[in-house]
mmCIF file of N, CA and C in Angstrom:
data_model
loop_
_atom_site.group_PDB
_atom_site.id
_atom_site.type_symbol
_atom_site.label_atom_id
_atom_site.label_comp_id
_atom_site.label_asym_id
_atom_site.label_seq_id
_atom_site.Cartn_x
_atom_site.Cartn_y
_atom_site.Cartn_z
ATOM 1 N N VAL A 1 0.086 34.665 -25.346
ATOM 2 C CA VAL A 1 1.123 33.438 -25.224
ATOM 3 C C VAL A 1 2.117 33.706 -26.375
ATOM 4 N N TYR A 2 3.462 33.495 -25.874
ATOM 5 C CA TYR A 2 4.480 33.847 -26.718
ATOM 6 C C TYR A 2 5.281 32.630 -27.245
ATOM 7 N N ALA A 3 5.792 32.689 -28.407
ATOM 8 C CA ALA A 3 6.475 31.436 -28.951
ATOM 9 C C ALA A 3 8.086 31.762 -28.982
ATOM 10 N N ASP A 4 8.830 30.733 -28.528
ATOM 11 C CA ASP A 4 10.050 30.915 -28.738
ATOM 12 C C ASP A 4 10.586 30.834 -30.089
ATOM 13 N N PRO A 5 11.340 31.794 -30.617
ATOM 14 C CA PRO A 5 11.714 31.712 -31.961
ATOM 15 C C PRO A 5 12.856 30.538 -32.293
ATOM 16 N N PRO A 6 12.812 30.025 -33.386
ATOM 17 C CA PRO A 6 13.917 28.984 -33.532
ATOM 18 C C PRO A 6 15.124 29.420 -33.432
ATOM 19 N N ALA A 7 16.154 28.456 -32.943
ATOM 20 C CA ALA A 7 17.444 28.900 -32.677
ATOM 21 C C ALA A 7 18.134 29.457 -33.835
ATOM 22 N N GLU A 8 17.961 29.010 -35.100
ATOM 23 C CA GLU A 8 18.574 29.458 -36.377
ATOM 24 C C GLU A 8 18.173 30.962 -36.526
ATOM 25 N N THR A 9 16.902 31.301 -36.258
ATOM 26 C CA THR A 9 16.503 32.728 -36.380
ATOM 27 C C THR A 9 17.168 33.478 -35.374
ATOM 28 N N ILE A 10 17.390 33.142 -34.125
ATOM 29 C CA ILE A 10 18.113 34.008 -33.391
ATOM 30 C C ILE A 10 19.443 34.155 -33.644
ATOM 31 N N ARG A 11 20.198 33.069 -34.074
ATOM 32 C CA ARG A 11 21.565 33.340 -34.666
ATOM 33 C C ARG A 11 21.595 34.166 -35.812
ATOM 34 N N ALA A 12 20.649 34.159 -36.731
ATOM 35 C CA ALA A 12 20.851 34.846 -38.016
ATOM 36 C C ALA A 12 20.573 36.454 -37.333
ATOM 37 N N VAL A 13 19.549 36.712 -36.674
ATOM 38 C CA VAL A 13 19.442 38.120 -36.120
ATOM 39 C C VAL A 13 20.656 38.570 -35.303
ATOM 40 N N SER A 14 20.988 37.747 -34.290
ATOM 41 C CA SER A 14 22.189 38.275 -33.598
ATOM 42 C C SER A 14 23.452 38.428 -34.203
ATOM 43 N N GLY A 15 23.684 37.726 -35.468
ATOM 44 C CA GLY A 15 24.796 37.745 -36.238
ATOM 45 C C GLY A 15 24.772 38.981 -37.074
ATOM 46 N N LYS A 16 23.575 39.399 -37.392
ATOM 47 C CA LYS A 16 23.550 40.477 -38.247
ATOM 48 C C LYS A 16 23.455 41.834 -37.440
ATOM 49 N N TYR A 17 23.072 41.930 -36.347
ATOM 50 C CA TYR A 17 22.908 43.174 -35.476
ATOM 51 C C TYR A 17 23.890 43.049 -34.339
ATOM 52 N N LYS A 18 24.901 42.136 -34.096
ATOM 53 C CA LYS A 18 25.665 42.080 -32.845
ATOM 54 C C LYS A 18 26.446 43.556 -32.714
ATOM 55 N N ALA A 19 26.656 44.144 -33.638
ATOM 56 C CA ALA A 19 27.290 45.405 -33.267
ATOM 57 C C ALA A 19 26.415 46.449 -32.515
ATOM 58 N N ALA A 20 25.269 46.158 -32.590
ATOM 59 C CA ALA A 20 24.125 47.285 -32.076
ATOM 60 C C ALA A 20 23.956 46.788 -30.539
ATOM 61 N N VAL A 21 24.203 45.563 -30.072
ATOM 62 C CA VAL A 21 24.001 45.183 -28.750
ATOM 63 C C VAL A 21 25.284 45.913 -27.943
ATOM 64 N N VAL A 22 24.697 46.368 -26.806
ATOM 65 C CA VAL A 22 25.702 46.975 -25.675
ATOM 66 C C VAL A 22 25.314 46.614 -24.351
ATOM 67 N N THR A 23 26.194 46.651 -23.472
ATOM 68 C CA THR A 23 25.855 46.431 -22.069
ATOM 69 C C THR A 23 25.770 47.836 -21.296
ATOM 70 N N LEU A 24 24.780 47.827 -20.594
ATOM 71 C CA LEU A 24 24.428 49.335 -19.773
ATOM 72 C C LEU A 24 24.783 48.964 -18.353
ATOM 73 N N THR A 25 25.619 49.936 -17.724
ATOM 74 C CA THR A 25 25.904 49.661 -16.293
ATOM 75 C C THR A 25 25.182 50.787 -15.673
ATOM 76 N N ILE A 26 24.160 50.351 -14.725
ATOM 77 C CA ILE A 26 23.201 51.184 -14.076
ATOM 78 C C ILE A 26 23.523 51.164 -12.391
ATOM 79 N N VAL A 27 23.851 52.329 -11.944
ATOM 80 C CA VAL A 27 24.301 52.573 -10.573
ATOM 81 C C VAL A 27 23.258 52.873 -9.824
ATOM 82 N N VAL A 28 22.683 52.005 -8.929
ATOM 83 C CA VAL A 28 21.508 52.347 -8.038
ATOM 84 C C VAL A 28 22.113 52.857 -6.775
ATOM 85 N N LYS A 29 21.763 54.220 -6.250
ATOM 86 C CA LYS A 29 22.099 54.546 -4.930
ATOM 87 C C LYS A 29 20.892 54.430 -4.009
ATOM 88 N N MET A 30 21.242 53.897 -2.717
ATOM 89 C CA MET A 30 20.160 53.753 -1.962
ATOM 90 C C MET A 30 20.493 54.397 -0.603
ATOM 91 N N SER A 31 19.561 54.870 0.113
ATOM 92 C CA SER A 31 19.576 55.461 1.485
ATOM 93 C C SER A 31 18.455 55.391 2.236
ATOM 94 N N GLY A 32 18.599 55.232 3.498
ATOM 95 C CA GLY A 32 17.596 55.220 4.542
ATOM 96 C C GLY A 32 17.902 54.204 5.524
ATOM 97 N N GLY A 33 16.978 54.287 6.675
ATOM 98 C CA GLY A 33 17.423 53.613 7.920
ATOM 99 C C GLY A 33 18.713 53.800 8.355
ATOM 100 N N GLY A 34 19.266 54.998 8.258
ATOM 101 C CA GLY A 34 20.632 55.149 8.695
ATOM 102 C C GLY A 34 21.799 54.610 7.939
ATOM 103 N N SER A 35 21.510 53.961 6.914
ATOM 104 C CA SER A 35 22.496 53.513 6.132
ATOM 105 C C SER A 35 22.102 53.887 4.736
ATOM 106 N N GLY A 36 23.384 53.588 3.749
ATOM 107 C CA GLY A 36 23.194 53.754 2.454
ATOM 108 C C GLY A 36 24.171 52.908 1.497
ATOM 109 N N GLY A 37 24.087 53.050 0.443
ATOM 110 C CA GLY A 37 25.247 52.388 -0.384
ATOM 111 C C GLY A 37 24.812 52.333 -1.889
ATOM 112 N N GLU A 38 25.741 51.691 -2.804
ATOM 113 C CA GLU A 38 25.449 51.776 -4.152
ATOM 114 C C GLU A 38 25.545 50.301 -4.498
ATOM 115 N N SER A 39 24.700 50.025 -5.542
ATOM 116 C CA SER A 39 24.850 48.688 -6.190
ATOM 117 C C SER A 39 24.799 48.779 -7.942
ATOM 118 N N GLU A 40 25.513 48.067 -8.623
ATOM 119 C CA GLU A 40 25.491 48.251 -9.989
ATOM 120 C C GLU A 40 24.807 47.107 -10.538
ATOM 121 N N MET A 41 24.079 47.366 -11.735
ATOM 122 C CA MET A 41 23.353 46.341 -12.402
ATOM 123 C C MET A 41 24.011 46.447 -13.934
ATOM 124 N N GLU A 42 24.222 45.306 -14.568
ATOM 125 C CA GLU A 42 24.600 45.183 -16.059
ATOM 126 C C GLU A 42 23.501 44.721 -16.569
ATOM 127 N N ILE A 43 22.975 45.313 -17.707
ATOM 128 C CA ILE A 43 21.756 45.072 -18.538
ATOM 129 C C ILE A 43 22.082 45.159 -19.929
ATOM 130 N N PRO A 44 21.428 44.342 -20.924
ATOM 131 C CA PRO A 44 21.664 44.567 -22.381
ATOM 132 C C PRO A 44 20.813 45.750 -22.768
ATOM 133 N N GLY A 45 21.265 46.173 -23.875
ATOM 134 C CA GLY A 45 20.522 47.234 -24.544
ATOM 135 C C GLY A 45 20.739 47.113 -25.918
ATOM 136 N N PHE A 46 20.199 47.806 -26.725
ATOM 137 C CA PHE A 46 20.372 47.609 -28.264
ATOM 138 C C PHE A 46 20.188 49.365 -28.670
ATOM 139 N N VAL A 47 21.321 49.537 -29.576
ATOM 140 C CA VAL A 47 21.362 51.014 -30.149
ATOM 141 C C VAL A 47 20.391 50.997 -31.397
ATOM 142 N N ILE A 48 19.454 51.980 -31.265
ATOM 143 C CA ILE A 48 18.647 52.029 -32.344
ATOM 144 C C ILE A 48 18.628 53.187 -33.388
ATOM 145 N N ASP A 49 19.507 53.989 -33.055
ATOM 146 C CA ASP A 49 19.737 55.207 -33.825
ATOM 147 C C ASP A 49 21.154 55.825 -33.781
ATOM 148 N N PRO A 50 21.624 56.306 -34.788
ATOM 149 C CA PRO A 50 22.987 56.821 -35.274
ATOM 150 C C PRO A 50 23.306 57.681 -34.053
ATOM 151 N N THR A 51 22.520 58.449 -33.500
ATOM 152 C CA THR A 51 22.852 59.316 -32.196
ATOM 153 C C THR A 51 23.381 58.679 -31.023
ATOM 154 N N GLY A 52 23.148 57.361 -31.138
ATOM 155 C CA GLY A 52 23.390 56.659 -29.688
ATOM 156 C C GLY A 52 22.321 56.432 -28.901
ATOM 157 N N LEU A 53 21.199 56.571 -29.311
ATOM 158 C CA LEU A 53 19.971 56.327 -28.582
ATOM 159 C C LEU A 53 19.720 54.438 -28.322
ATOM 160 N N VAL A 54 19.698 54.168 -27.207
ATOM 161 C CA VAL A 54 19.705 52.788 -26.671
ATOM 162 C C VAL A 54 18.222 52.425 -26.076
ATOM 163 N N VAL A 55 17.774 51.428 -26.398
ATOM 164 C CA VAL A 55 16.643 50.897 -25.660
ATOM 165 C C VAL A 55 16.870 49.518 -24.951
ATOM 166 N N THR A 56 15.926 49.588 -23.809
ATOM 167 C CA THR A 56 16.222 48.103 -23.042
ATOM 168 C C THR A 56 14.707 47.924 -22.509
ATOM 169 N N THR A 57 14.557 46.960 -22.006
ATOM 170 C CA THR A 57 13.239 46.719 -21.396
ATOM 171 C C THR A 57 13.002 47.256 -19.995
ATOM 172 N N ASN A 58 11.780 47.581 -19.687
ATOM 173 C CA ASN A 58 11.498 48.429 -18.292
ATOM 174 C C ASN A 58 11.775 47.251 -17.152
ATOM 175 N N THR A 59 11.731 46.009 -17.343
ATOM 176 C CA THR A 59 11.876 45.134 -16.381
ATOM 177 C C THR A 59 13.629 44.912 -15.993
ATOM 178 N N ALA A 60 14.334 45.101 -17.070
ATOM 179 C CA ALA A 60 15.808 45.025 -16.905
ATOM 180 C C ALA A 60 16.387 46.269 -16.110
ATOM 181 N N ILE A 61 15.532 47.357 -16.060
ATOM 182 C CA ILE A 61 15.909 48.582 -15.393
ATOM 183 C C ILE A 61 15.480 48.778 -14.064
ATOM 184 N N ASP A 62 14.623 47.841 -13.506
ATOM 185 C CA ASP A 62 13.829 47.796 -12.176
ATOM 186 C C ASP A 62 14.894 47.720 -11.152
ATOM 187 N N PRO A 63 15.103 48.819 -10.466
ATOM 188 C CA PRO A 63 16.188 48.431 -9.407
ATOM 189 C C PRO A 63 15.646 47.568 -8.066
ATOM 190 N N MET A 64 14.204 47.450 -7.985
ATOM 191 C CA MET A 64 13.864 46.432 -6.980
ATOM 192 C C MET A 64 13.989 45.052 -7.499
ATOM 193 N N ALA A 65 14.236 44.755 -8.671
ATOM 194 C CA ALA A 65 14.395 43.423 -9.065
ATOM 195 C C ALA A 65 15.742 42.849 -8.453
ATOM 196 N N MET A 66 16.580 43.875 -8.210
ATOM 197 C CA MET A 66 17.896 43.344 -7.446
ATOM 198 C C MET A 66 17.699 42.826 -6.098
ATOM 199 N N PHE A 67 16.554 43.285 -5.451
ATOM 200 C CA PHE A 67 16.394 42.639 -4.100
ATOM 201 C C PHE A 67 15.421 41.769 -4.006
ATOM 202 N N ALA A 68 14.883 41.143 -5.115
ATOM 203 C CA ALA A 68 13.846 40.337 -5.170
ATOM 204 C C ALA A 68 14.204 38.971 -4.415
ATOM 205 N N GLY A 69 15.502 38.498 -4.712
ATOM 206 C CA GLY A 69 15.983 37.328 -4.091
ATOM 207 C C GLY A 69 16.793 37.527 -2.843
ATOM 208 N N MET A 70 16.583 38.515 -2.153
ATOM 209 C CA MET A 70 17.459 38.769 -1.017
ATOM 210 C C MET A 70 16.705 38.467 0.336
ATOM 211 N N ASP A 71 15.317 38.056 0.170
ATOM 212 C CA ASP A 71 14.556 37.741 1.420
ATOM 213 C C ASP A 71 15.155 36.488 2.338
#
């Protein structure tokens, strides 16, 4: 069970580390069934290293999540 952190904690952490938050643009190329195309996803990431290493969650970069609501 996860607990939501208090709003003041979120504000303090985000204020302290806001320069490390980035937006990643992922391009998903699809093909099959005689057609293809590209879709873009924008997801949040967090710079964790001076070399530019960025982390994000696995669920954020799941290309199938883009199609979940298209039924």
